[in-house]
Amino acid sequence: MMSNFSYNIAPYVKRELIRSYRAQKRADSVAAFRYLENAHVLGQESTYWHVKVHYLMLCWAIKQRDIKEVIGQLIRIVGAALLTAIDGVPMGNTGGSNVHALKVMPISAEHAEIIIKTKDSSH
């Protein structure tokens, strides 16, 4: 069963995933990954969305034949599955292997507003 936060954040995460899919269809791999990073920031407090976005980042990395990213995403999938539920996520982290998996990063005002709004409606 999905938590209230997972359910409430879903439309925002899905919007970024659709944008990523469309960018991939245009062969814009840079934009596609950027949208996956946005989805990661928005959904990383939900085990479901956190693992799903890392899985999609893994798929992206395989398509790009980016071995470093493939390995990084395999590690992050395990970490997301094990640590998300116990608040083991570094807020704002974009989820790619180009940043340390535990690095806290600033969140854009737009994303912060969405996260706060969805958390407020989760109670």
Short mmCIF file of N, CA, C and O in Angstrom, two decimals:
data_model
loop_
_atom_site.label_atom_id
_atom_site.label_comp_id
_atom_site.label_asym_id
_atom_site.label_seq_id
_atom_site.Cartn_x
_atom_site.Cartn_y
_atom_site.Cartn_z
N MET A 1 0.84 -1.19 0.00
CA MET A 1 0.00 0.00 0.00
C MET A 1 0.88 1.25 0.00
O MET A 1 1.87 1.32 0.70
N MET A 2 0.49 2.23 -0.77
CA MET A 2 1.25 3.47 -0.89
C MET A 2 0.92 4.41 0.26
O MET A 2 -0.23 4.52 0.66
N SER A 3 1.94 5.09 0.77
CA SER A 3 1.71 6.09 1.81
C SER A 3 0.97 7.28 1.22
O SER A 3 0.92 7.47 0.00
N ASN A 4 0.42 8.11 2.10
CA ASN A 4 -0.25 9.33 1.64
C ASN A 4 0.70 10.21 0.84
O ASN A 4 0.33 10.76 -0.19
N PHE A 5 1.95 10.36 1.35
CA PHE A 5 2.92 11.19 0.63
C PHE A 5 3.16 10.61 -0.77
O PHE A 5 3.16 11.35 -1.76
N SER A 6 3.37 9.30 -0.86
CA SER A 6 3.62 8.67 -2.17
C SER A 6 2.47 8.93 -3.12
O SER A 6 2.68 9.24 -4.30
N TYR A 7 1.27 8.81 -2.61
CA TYR A 7 0.08 9.03 -3.43
C TYR A 7 -0.02 10.50 -3.85
O TYR A 7 -0.28 10.82 -5.02
N ASN A 8 0.20 11.41 -2.91
CA ASN A 8 0.06 12.85 -3.19
C ASN A 8 1.16 13.40 -4.09
O ASN A 8 0.92 14.32 -4.87
N ILE A 9 2.35 12.84 -4.00
CA ILE A 9 3.47 13.34 -4.82
C ILE A 9 3.44 12.73 -6.22
O ILE A 9 4.04 13.26 -7.16
N ALA A 10 2.68 11.66 -6.40
CA ALA A 10 2.66 10.91 -7.66
C ALA A 10 2.44 11.77 -8.91
O ALA A 10 3.18 11.62 -9.89
N PRO A 11 1.46 12.68 -8.93
CA PRO A 11 1.26 13.46 -10.17
C PRO A 11 2.48 14.29 -10.56
O PRO A 11 2.77 14.46 -11.74
N TYR A 12 3.20 14.78 -9.56
CA TYR A 12 4.37 15.62 -9.82
C TYR A 12 5.56 14.79 -10.31
O TYR A 12 6.28 15.20 -11.22
N VAL A 13 5.73 13.63 -9.71
CA VAL A 13 6.80 12.73 -10.15
C VAL A 13 6.48 12.23 -11.56
O VAL A 13 7.34 12.25 -12.45
N LYS A 14 5.24 11.81 -11.78
CA LYS A 14 4.84 11.31 -13.10
C LYS A 14 5.03 12.37 -14.18
O LYS A 14 5.43 12.04 -15.30
N ARG A 15 4.75 13.63 -13.85
CA ARG A 15 4.94 14.71 -14.82
C ARG A 15 6.41 14.76 -15.28
O ARG A 15 6.69 14.89 -16.47
N GLU A 16 7.33 14.63 -14.33
CA GLU A 16 8.76 14.66 -14.68
C GLU A 16 9.14 13.40 -15.47
O GLU A 16 9.97 13.47 -16.39
N LEU A 17 8.56 12.26 -15.13
CA LEU A 17 8.85 11.03 -15.86
C LEU A 17 8.35 11.11 -17.29
O LEU A 17 9.03 10.64 -18.22
N ILE A 18 7.19 11.71 -17.50
CA ILE A 18 6.67 11.91 -18.86
C ILE A 18 7.59 12.84 -19.63
O ILE A 18 7.90 12.59 -20.80
N ARG A 19 8.04 13.90 -18.99
CA ARG A 19 8.97 14.83 -19.65
C ARG A 19 10.26 14.10 -20.03
O ARG A 19 10.82 14.33 -21.11
N SER A 20 10.74 13.24 -19.15
CA SER A 20 11.96 12.47 -19.44
C SER A 20 11.74 11.55 -20.64
O SER A 20 12.57 11.49 -21.54
N TYR A 21 10.62 10.86 -20.65
CA TYR A 21 10.28 9.96 -21.75
C TYR A 21 10.25 10.72 -23.08
O TYR A 21 10.81 10.27 -24.08
N ARG A 22 9.60 11.88 -23.06
CA ARG A 22 9.50 12.69 -24.29
C ARG A 22 10.87 13.16 -24.76
O ARG A 22 11.17 13.19 -25.95
N ALA A 23 11.72 13.56 -23.81
CA ALA A 23 13.08 13.99 -24.16
C ALA A 23 13.87 12.83 -24.76
O ALA A 23 14.62 13.01 -25.72
N GLN A 24 13.69 11.64 -24.19
CA GLN A 24 14.38 10.46 -24.75
C GLN A 24 13.91 10.19 -26.17
O GLN A 24 14.72 9.83 -27.03
N LYS A 25 12.63 10.36 -26.41
CA LYS A 25 12.08 10.15 -27.76
C LYS A 25 12.67 11.16 -28.75
O LYS A 25 12.79 10.87 -29.94
N ARG A 26 13.03 12.36 -28.27
CA ARG A 26 13.66 13.39 -29.10
C ARG A 26 15.17 13.18 -29.19
O ARG A 26 15.88 14.00 -29.77
N ALA A 27 15.66 12.14 -28.54
CA ALA A 27 17.10 11.84 -28.48
C ALA A 27 17.87 12.91 -27.71
O ALA A 27 19.05 13.15 -27.96
N ASP A 28 17.20 13.55 -26.76
CA ASP A 28 17.85 14.54 -25.89
C ASP A 28 18.14 13.88 -24.54
O ASP A 28 17.39 14.03 -23.58
N SER A 29 19.22 13.12 -24.50
CA SER A 29 19.53 12.34 -23.30
C SER A 29 19.87 13.22 -22.10
O SER A 29 19.58 12.84 -20.96
N VAL A 30 20.43 14.38 -22.33
CA VAL A 30 20.77 15.29 -21.23
C VAL A 30 19.49 15.78 -20.54
O VAL A 30 19.36 15.71 -19.31
N ALA A 31 18.54 16.23 -21.32
CA ALA A 31 17.26 16.69 -20.75
C ALA A 31 16.52 15.52 -20.10
O ALA A 31 15.93 15.67 -19.03
N ALA A 32 16.57 14.36 -20.73
CA ALA A 32 15.89 13.18 -20.17
C ALA A 32 16.40 12.89 -18.77
O ALA A 32 15.61 12.63 -17.85
N PHE A 33 17.71 12.93 -18.58
CA PHE A 33 18.27 12.65 -17.25
C PHE A 33 17.93 13.77 -16.27
O PHE A 33 17.65 13.51 -15.10
N ARG A 34 17.93 15.00 -16.74
CA ARG A 34 17.59 16.13 -15.86
C ARG A 34 16.17 15.96 -15.32
O ARG A 34 15.92 16.22 -14.14
N TYR A 35 15.23 15.52 -16.15
CA TYR A 35 13.87 15.29 -15.67
C TYR A 35 13.82 14.12 -14.68
O TYR A 35 13.05 14.15 -13.72
N LEU A 36 14.64 13.11 -14.90
CA LEU A 36 14.73 12.01 -13.93
C LEU A 36 15.27 12.53 -12.59
O LEU A 36 14.80 12.12 -11.52
N GLU A 37 16.24 13.44 -12.66
CA GLU A 37 16.76 14.05 -11.43
C GLU A 37 15.66 14.82 -10.70
O GLU A 37 15.55 14.75 -9.47
N ASN A 38 14.84 15.56 -11.44
CA ASN A 38 13.72 16.28 -10.84
C ASN A 38 12.76 15.30 -10.16
O ASN A 38 12.30 15.53 -9.04
N ALA A 39 12.45 14.21 -10.85
CA ALA A 39 11.56 13.19 -10.29
C ALA A 39 12.17 12.61 -9.02
O ALA A 39 11.47 12.35 -8.03
N HIS A 40 13.48 12.44 -9.01
CA HIS A 40 14.17 11.90 -7.83
C HIS A 40 14.03 12.84 -6.64
O HIS A 40 13.69 12.41 -5.54
N VAL A 41 14.29 14.11 -6.86
CA VAL A 41 14.19 15.10 -5.78
C VAL A 41 12.77 15.10 -5.20
O VAL A 41 12.58 15.11 -3.99
N LEU A 42 11.78 15.07 -6.07
CA LEU A 42 10.39 15.13 -5.63
C LEU A 42 9.97 13.85 -4.89
O LEU A 42 9.28 13.91 -3.88
N GLY A 43 10.38 12.71 -5.39
CA GLY A 43 9.86 11.46 -4.86
C GLY A 43 10.74 10.69 -3.91
O GLY A 43 10.35 9.62 -3.45
N GLN A 44 11.90 11.22 -3.56
CA GLN A 44 12.86 10.41 -2.81
C GLN A 44 12.45 10.07 -1.38
O GLN A 44 13.04 9.19 -0.77
N GLU A 45 11.42 10.71 -0.84
CA GLU A 45 10.97 10.35 0.50
C GLU A 45 9.93 9.22 0.47
O GLU A 45 9.44 8.79 1.50
N SER A 46 9.60 8.76 -0.73
CA SER A 46 8.70 7.62 -0.92
C SER A 46 9.54 6.44 -1.41
O SER A 46 10.21 6.54 -2.45
N THR A 47 9.51 5.33 -0.69
CA THR A 47 10.29 4.17 -1.12
C THR A 47 9.91 3.77 -2.54
O THR A 47 10.78 3.51 -3.38
N TYR A 48 8.62 3.76 -2.82
CA TYR A 48 8.15 3.36 -4.16
C TYR A 48 8.76 4.24 -5.25
O TYR A 48 9.37 3.75 -6.20
N TRP A 49 8.57 5.55 -5.13
CA TRP A 49 9.06 6.46 -6.16
C TRP A 49 10.58 6.52 -6.18
O TRP A 49 11.19 6.63 -7.25
N HIS A 50 11.21 6.45 -5.02
CA HIS A 50 12.67 6.51 -4.94
C HIS A 50 13.29 5.35 -5.72
O HIS A 50 14.17 5.54 -6.56
N VAL A 51 12.81 4.14 -5.46
CA VAL A 51 13.34 2.97 -6.15
C VAL A 51 12.99 3.02 -7.64
O VAL A 51 13.84 2.75 -8.50
N LYS A 52 11.76 3.41 -7.95
CA LYS A 52 11.34 3.46 -9.36
C LYS A 52 12.20 4.44 -10.16
O LYS A 52 12.62 4.13 -11.28
N VAL A 53 12.45 5.61 -9.61
CA VAL A 53 13.25 6.60 -10.35
C VAL A 53 14.69 6.10 -10.53
O VAL A 53 15.26 6.25 -11.61
N HIS A 54 15.26 5.47 -9.49
CA HIS A 54 16.61 4.92 -9.67
C HIS A 54 16.61 3.81 -10.73
O HIS A 54 17.56 3.71 -11.52
N TYR A 55 15.56 3.01 -10.78
CA TYR A 55 15.45 1.99 -11.81
C TYR A 55 15.42 2.64 -13.21
O TYR A 55 16.09 2.19 -14.13
N LEU A 56 14.65 3.72 -13.34
CA LEU A 56 14.59 4.42 -14.63
C LEU A 56 15.92 5.09 -14.97
O LEU A 56 16.30 5.16 -16.15
N MET A 57 16.63 5.56 -13.95
CA MET A 57 17.98 6.10 -14.18
C MET A 57 18.92 4.98 -14.65
O MET A 57 19.77 5.21 -15.52
N LEU A 58 18.75 3.79 -14.10
CA LEU A 58 19.53 2.64 -14.54
C LEU A 58 19.23 2.33 -16.01
O LEU A 58 20.16 2.12 -16.80
N CYS A 59 17.97 2.33 -16.38
CA CYS A 59 17.58 2.09 -17.78
C CYS A 59 18.21 3.14 -18.70
O CYS A 59 18.72 2.81 -19.78
N TRP A 60 18.17 4.41 -18.25
CA TRP A 60 18.79 5.49 -19.03
C TRP A 60 20.29 5.21 -19.21
O TRP A 60 20.83 5.35 -20.32
N ALA A 61 20.95 4.83 -18.12
CA ALA A 61 22.40 4.58 -18.16
C ALA A 61 22.74 3.43 -19.09
O ALA A 61 23.74 3.48 -19.83
N ILE A 62 21.92 2.39 -19.09
CA ILE A 62 22.15 1.26 -20.00
C ILE A 62 22.03 1.72 -21.45
O ILE A 62 22.88 1.38 -22.28
N LYS A 63 21.00 2.52 -21.75
CA LYS A 63 20.83 3.03 -23.11
C LYS A 63 22.02 3.89 -23.54
O LYS A 63 22.40 3.90 -24.71
N GLN A 64 22.58 4.62 -22.57
CA GLN A 64 23.72 5.49 -22.88
C GLN A 64 25.05 4.73 -22.89
O GLN A 64 26.09 5.30 -23.21
N ARG A 65 25.00 3.48 -22.47
CA ARG A 65 26.21 2.66 -22.31
C ARG A 65 27.21 3.33 -21.35
O ARG A 65 28.41 3.33 -21.57
N ASP A 66 26.64 3.90 -20.28
CA ASP A 66 27.43 4.60 -19.27
C ASP A 66 27.65 3.66 -18.08
O ASP A 66 26.82 3.56 -17.19
N ILE A 67 28.77 2.96 -18.11
CA ILE A 67 29.05 1.93 -17.10
C ILE A 67 29.11 2.52 -15.70
O ILE A 67 28.59 1.93 -14.75
N LYS A 68 29.74 3.68 -15.55
CA LYS A 68 29.82 4.32 -14.22
C LYS A 68 28.42 4.58 -13.67
O LYS A 68 28.14 4.33 -12.49
N GLU A 69 27.53 5.07 -14.51
CA GLU A 69 26.16 5.36 -14.08
C GLU A 69 25.39 4.07 -13.80
O GLU A 69 24.61 4.01 -12.84
N VAL A 70 25.61 3.04 -14.60
CA VAL A 70 24.95 1.75 -14.36
C VAL A 70 25.32 1.23 -12.97
O VAL A 70 24.45 0.87 -12.17
N ILE A 71 26.61 1.21 -12.67
CA ILE A 71 27.06 0.73 -11.36
C ILE A 71 26.51 1.61 -10.26
O ILE A 71 26.01 1.12 -9.24
N GLY A 72 26.57 2.93 -10.45
CA GLY A 72 26.05 3.86 -9.45
C GLY A 72 24.57 3.66 -9.19
O GLY A 72 24.11 3.70 -8.04
N GLN A 73 23.81 3.40 -10.23
CA GLN A 73 22.36 3.20 -10.06
C GLN A 73 22.05 1.86 -9.41
O GLN A 73 21.12 1.77 -8.61
N LEU A 74 22.81 0.83 -9.71
CA LEU A 74 22.60 -0.45 -9.04
C LEU A 74 22.78 -0.31 -7.53
O LEU A 74 21.97 -0.81 -6.74
N ILE A 75 23.81 0.42 -7.14
CA ILE A 75 24.06 0.67 -5.71
C ILE A 75 22.94 1.51 -5.11
O ILE A 75 22.44 1.23 -4.02
N ARG A 76 22.52 2.53 -5.84
CA ARG A 76 21.48 3.43 -5.34
C ARG A 76 20.10 2.75 -5.24
O ARG A 76 19.32 3.08 -4.36
N ILE A 77 19.82 1.81 -6.12
CA ILE A 77 18.55 1.08 -6.03
C ILE A 77 18.49 0.32 -4.71
O ILE A 77 17.48 0.36 -4.00
N VAL A 78 19.58 -0.35 -4.38
CA VAL A 78 19.63 -1.09 -3.11
C VAL A 78 19.50 -0.12 -1.94
O VAL A 78 18.72 -0.34 -1.01
N GLY A 79 20.24 0.98 -1.98
CA GLY A 79 20.18 1.98 -0.91
C GLY A 79 18.79 2.57 -0.76
O GLY A 79 18.27 2.72 0.35
N ALA A 80 18.14 2.89 -1.89
CA ALA A 80 16.79 3.46 -1.84
C ALA A 80 15.81 2.47 -1.24
O ALA A 80 14.96 2.83 -0.43
N ALA A 81 15.94 1.21 -1.61
CA ALA A 81 15.03 0.19 -1.10
C ALA A 81 15.21 -0.01 0.41
O ALA A 81 14.23 -0.21 1.13
N LEU A 82 16.44 0.08 0.88
CA LEU A 82 16.71 -0.21 2.29
C LEU A 82 16.61 1.00 3.21
O LEU A 82 16.26 0.85 4.37
N LEU A 83 16.91 2.18 2.72
CA LEU A 83 17.07 3.33 3.60
C LEU A 83 15.95 4.36 3.57
O LEU A 83 15.80 5.15 4.49
N THR A 84 15.16 4.39 2.51
CA THR A 84 14.14 5.43 2.39
C THR A 84 13.15 5.40 3.55
O THR A 84 12.84 6.44 4.13
N ALA A 85 12.68 4.24 3.91
CA ALA A 85 11.65 4.11 4.96
C ALA A 85 12.15 4.56 6.33
O ALA A 85 11.35 4.92 7.18
N ILE A 86 13.47 4.56 6.54
CA ILE A 86 14.01 4.99 7.84
C ILE A 86 14.62 6.39 7.75
O ILE A 86 15.53 6.73 8.50
N ASP A 87 14.12 7.18 6.81
CA ASP A 87 14.58 8.56 6.61
C ASP A 87 16.07 8.64 6.31
O ASP A 87 16.74 9.57 6.74
N GLY A 88 16.55 7.68 5.54
CA GLY A 88 17.96 7.66 5.19
C GLY A 88 18.26 8.32 3.86
O GLY A 88 19.15 7.88 3.16
N VAL A 89 17.49 9.36 3.51
CA VAL A 89 17.72 10.02 2.22
C VAL A 89 18.26 11.43 2.42
O VAL A 89 17.79 12.16 3.28
N PRO A 90 19.27 11.80 1.64
CA PRO A 90 19.79 13.17 1.70
C PRO A 90 18.91 14.09 0.86
O PRO A 90 18.83 13.94 -0.35
N MET A 91 18.23 14.99 1.51
CA MET A 91 17.28 15.89 0.83
C MET A 91 17.96 16.66 -0.30
O MET A 91 19.08 17.14 -0.15
N GLY A 92 17.26 16.75 -1.41
CA GLY A 92 17.72 17.52 -2.54
C GLY A 92 18.68 16.79 -3.46
O GLY A 92 18.95 17.24 -4.56
N ASN A 93 19.20 15.66 -3.01
CA ASN A 93 20.14 14.90 -3.82
C ASN A 93 19.48 14.53 -5.14
O ASN A 93 18.35 14.06 -5.16
N THR A 94 20.19 14.74 -6.24
CA THR A 94 19.60 14.54 -7.56
C THR A 94 19.65 13.09 -8.04
O THR A 94 19.02 12.77 -9.05
N GLY A 95 20.37 12.22 -7.34
CA GLY A 95 20.29 10.80 -7.60
C GLY A 95 21.23 10.21 -8.63
O GLY A 95 21.30 8.99 -8.77
N GLY A 96 21.95 11.04 -9.35
CA GLY A 96 22.89 10.51 -10.34
C GLY A 96 24.22 10.14 -9.70
O GLY A 96 24.54 10.59 -8.60
N SER A 97 25.00 9.33 -10.40
CA SER A 97 26.29 8.92 -9.85
C SER A 97 27.33 10.04 -9.94
O SER A 97 28.43 9.88 -9.44
N ASN A 98 26.95 11.17 -10.53
CA ASN A 98 27.86 12.32 -10.59
C ASN A 98 27.91 13.09 -9.28
O ASN A 98 28.72 14.00 -9.13
N VAL A 99 27.05 12.72 -8.32
CA VAL A 99 27.10 13.31 -6.97
C VAL A 99 27.13 12.18 -5.95
O VAL A 99 26.59 11.10 -6.19
N HIS A 100 27.76 12.44 -4.82
CA HIS A 100 27.83 11.43 -3.76
C HIS A 100 26.42 11.06 -3.32
O HIS A 100 25.56 11.94 -3.16
N ALA A 101 26.20 9.79 -3.12
CA ALA A 101 24.85 9.28 -2.79
C ALA A 101 24.28 9.88 -1.51
O ALA A 101 23.07 9.93 -1.34
N LEU A 102 25.14 10.35 -0.60
CA LEU A 102 24.67 10.88 0.68
C LEU A 102 24.74 12.40 0.78
O LEU A 102 24.52 12.96 1.85
N LYS A 103 25.05 13.06 -0.34
CA LYS A 103 25.19 14.52 -0.31
C LYS A 103 23.83 15.21 -0.27
O LYS A 103 22.97 14.99 -1.11
N VAL A 104 23.64 16.06 0.73
CA VAL A 104 22.45 16.91 0.80
C VAL A 104 22.66 18.07 -0.17
O VAL A 104 23.74 18.65 -0.22
N MET A 105 21.64 18.38 -0.94
CA MET A 105 21.75 19.43 -1.95
C MET A 105 20.57 20.39 -1.82
O MET A 105 19.53 20.02 -1.29
N PRO A 106 20.75 21.63 -2.28
CA PRO A 106 19.63 22.58 -2.22
C PRO A 106 18.47 22.12 -3.10
O PRO A 106 18.68 21.49 -4.13
N ILE A 107 17.27 22.43 -2.67
CA ILE A 107 16.06 22.11 -3.42
C ILE A 107 15.51 23.40 -4.02
O ILE A 107 15.43 24.42 -3.33
N SER A 108 15.13 23.35 -5.27
CA SER A 108 14.56 24.54 -5.91
C SER A 108 13.30 24.97 -5.16
O SER A 108 12.62 24.15 -4.54
N ALA A 109 12.98 26.23 -5.25
CA ALA A 109 11.79 26.76 -4.58
C ALA A 109 10.54 26.03 -5.07
O ALA A 109 9.64 25.69 -4.28
N GLU A 110 10.47 25.77 -6.37
CA GLU A 110 9.31 25.08 -6.94
C GLU A 110 9.16 23.68 -6.36
O GLU A 110 8.07 23.28 -5.94
N HIS A 111 10.26 22.93 -6.31
CA HIS A 111 10.19 21.57 -5.76
C HIS A 111 9.90 21.58 -4.27
O HIS A 111 9.11 20.75 -3.79
N ALA A 112 10.50 22.50 -3.54
CA ALA A 112 10.25 22.60 -2.10
C ALA A 112 8.77 22.88 -1.84
O ALA A 112 8.16 22.27 -0.94
N GLU A 113 8.19 23.76 -2.62
CA GLU A 113 6.77 24.10 -2.45
C GLU A 113 5.89 22.87 -2.70
O GLU A 113 4.94 22.61 -1.96
N ILE A 114 6.21 22.11 -3.74
CA ILE A 114 5.44 20.90 -4.05
C ILE A 114 5.55 19.88 -2.93
O ILE A 114 4.56 19.31 -2.49
N ILE A 115 6.77 19.67 -2.43
CA ILE A 115 6.99 18.70 -1.36
C ILE A 115 6.24 19.10 -0.10
O ILE A 115 5.55 18.28 0.51
N ILE A 116 6.33 20.37 0.26
CA ILE A 116 5.62 20.85 1.46
C ILE A 116 4.12 20.69 1.29
O ILE A 116 3.43 20.21 2.18
N LYS A 117 3.61 21.08 0.11
CA LYS A 117 2.17 20.97 -0.16
C LYS A 117 1.70 19.52 -0.06
O LYS A 117 0.66 19.24 0.53
N THR A 118 2.46 18.59 -0.63
CA THR A 118 2.03 17.20 -0.61
C THR A 118 2.16 16.59 0.79
O THR A 118 1.37 15.72 1.15
N LYS A 119 3.12 17.06 1.56
CA LYS A 119 3.25 16.56 2.94
C LYS A 119 2.10 17.11 3.79
O LYS A 119 1.56 16.38 4.62
N ASP A 120 1.76 18.38 3.61
CA ASP A 120 0.66 18.98 4.38
C ASP A 120 -0.65 18.26 4.11
O ASP A 120 -1.46 18.10 5.01
N SER A 121 -0.85 17.84 2.87
CA SER A 121 -2.10 17.16 2.54
C SER A 121 -2.06 15.67 2.87
O SER A 121 -3.00 14.96 2.66
N SER A 122 -0.90 15.23 3.41
CA SER A 122 -0.76 13.81 3.78
C SER A 122 -1.27 13.54 5.18
O SER A 122 -1.35 12.41 5.60
N HIS A 123 -1.57 14.57 5.93
CA HIS A 123 -1.96 14.36 7.33
C HIS A 123 -3.46 14.34 7.48
O HIS A 123 -4.21 14.85 6.75
#
